[in-house]
Amino acid sequence: MNSADDRRLATESINQGDPTGWFDKLYREAADGNAVVPWHREEPNPLIVQWAQSRAGGGRTALVVGCGYGTDAEFIASLGYETTAFDVSPTAIDAARRRFPQSAVNYEVADVLAMPTQWRGTFDVVIESITVQSMPLWVRSDAIAAIASTVSAGGTLLVVSGIREEGVDVDGPPWPLTRTEIESFSSHGLTTSEIELVTAENRWRATFVNLQGNTTGN
């Protein structure tokens, strides 16, 4: 599947009012050998590795958003975190479980736009890498609020995203995040710790902390 086919699946799903349904369609096509999941890596994302490798888990809890085939989730778990990882695609979650049959990661099917209520304020570390940017602009604020709501009191959120200039329209997916959109994570009970522009990767890498213990996402 080329990028035009990828966008066709997304456009069809979004036009039907379902901004996340196209993910499982893509993973099913990939399972049949008719597509490639373009964001899949055999190794964990180096921007996550660089950030997390000095932050030993020590039994603390972690959530990996939009985990796909589980590469990043397995890395986070290897640091000692009690890790939950989710994806909206049942096909992706089934593949992750098969790929890592002895895994300690709790793999779950869930939609970032309908986050399980029991996850609110639960996780010491939350990893969001390029999931929000794969959603259309009209659901972005809801996705950001939902992700922020999962961070526990004293917890940390890491966000990795592509970069979009303010006021520039793009024909997605993906729809990378502007600086304003990155900063908006701090509007949901979190405080900005650092926002990096990693030019070599054309990525934002931003860290937010829950200093107030406000996990309502409001």
XYZ file of C-alpha atoms in Angstrom, residues 44-45 47-65 67 70-85 103-105 107 123-129 158:
50
model
C 12.304 1.389 19.823
C 12.060 5.022 18.823
C 13.809 9.777 20.883
C 12.009 7.670 23.482
C 15.131 5.635 24.271
C 17.274 8.734 24.835
C 14.654 10.221 27.117
C 13.722 7.127 29.111
C 16.866 5.018 29.450
C 18.080 6.938 32.517
C 14.635 6.809 34.149
C 14.481 3.337 35.714
C 10.969 2.158 36.380
C 11.400 0.538 39.765
C 7.901 -0.890 39.614
C 6.252 2.395 38.696
C 3.419 2.335 36.183
C 3.622 3.340 32.520
C 1.143 3.739 29.673
C 2.128 3.584 25.993
C -0.431 5.256 23.731
C 1.412 1.004 20.779
C 4.616 -3.171 20.783
C 8.237 -2.201 20.140
C 8.260 0.901 22.329
C 6.118 -0.748 25.001
C 8.579 -3.605 25.376
C 11.442 -1.136 25.788
C 9.579 0.775 28.511
C 8.794 -2.497 30.295
C 12.476 -3.482 30.110
C 13.275 -0.461 32.293
C 11.222 -1.917 35.123
C 7.883 -0.205 34.566
C 4.608 -2.039 35.073
C 3.532 -1.259 31.543
C 0.117 -1.041 29.935
C 0.036 -0.455 26.184
C 5.823 -10.218 27.585
C 5.098 -8.564 30.909
C 3.248 -5.771 29.098
C -1.705 -5.116 25.965
C 0.174 6.218 35.327
C 3.510 7.534 36.545
C 4.839 7.777 32.982
C 2.772 8.159 29.808
C 4.361 7.853 26.356
C 2.557 9.455 23.401
C 4.484 9.092 20.147
C 6.416 12.400 27.059
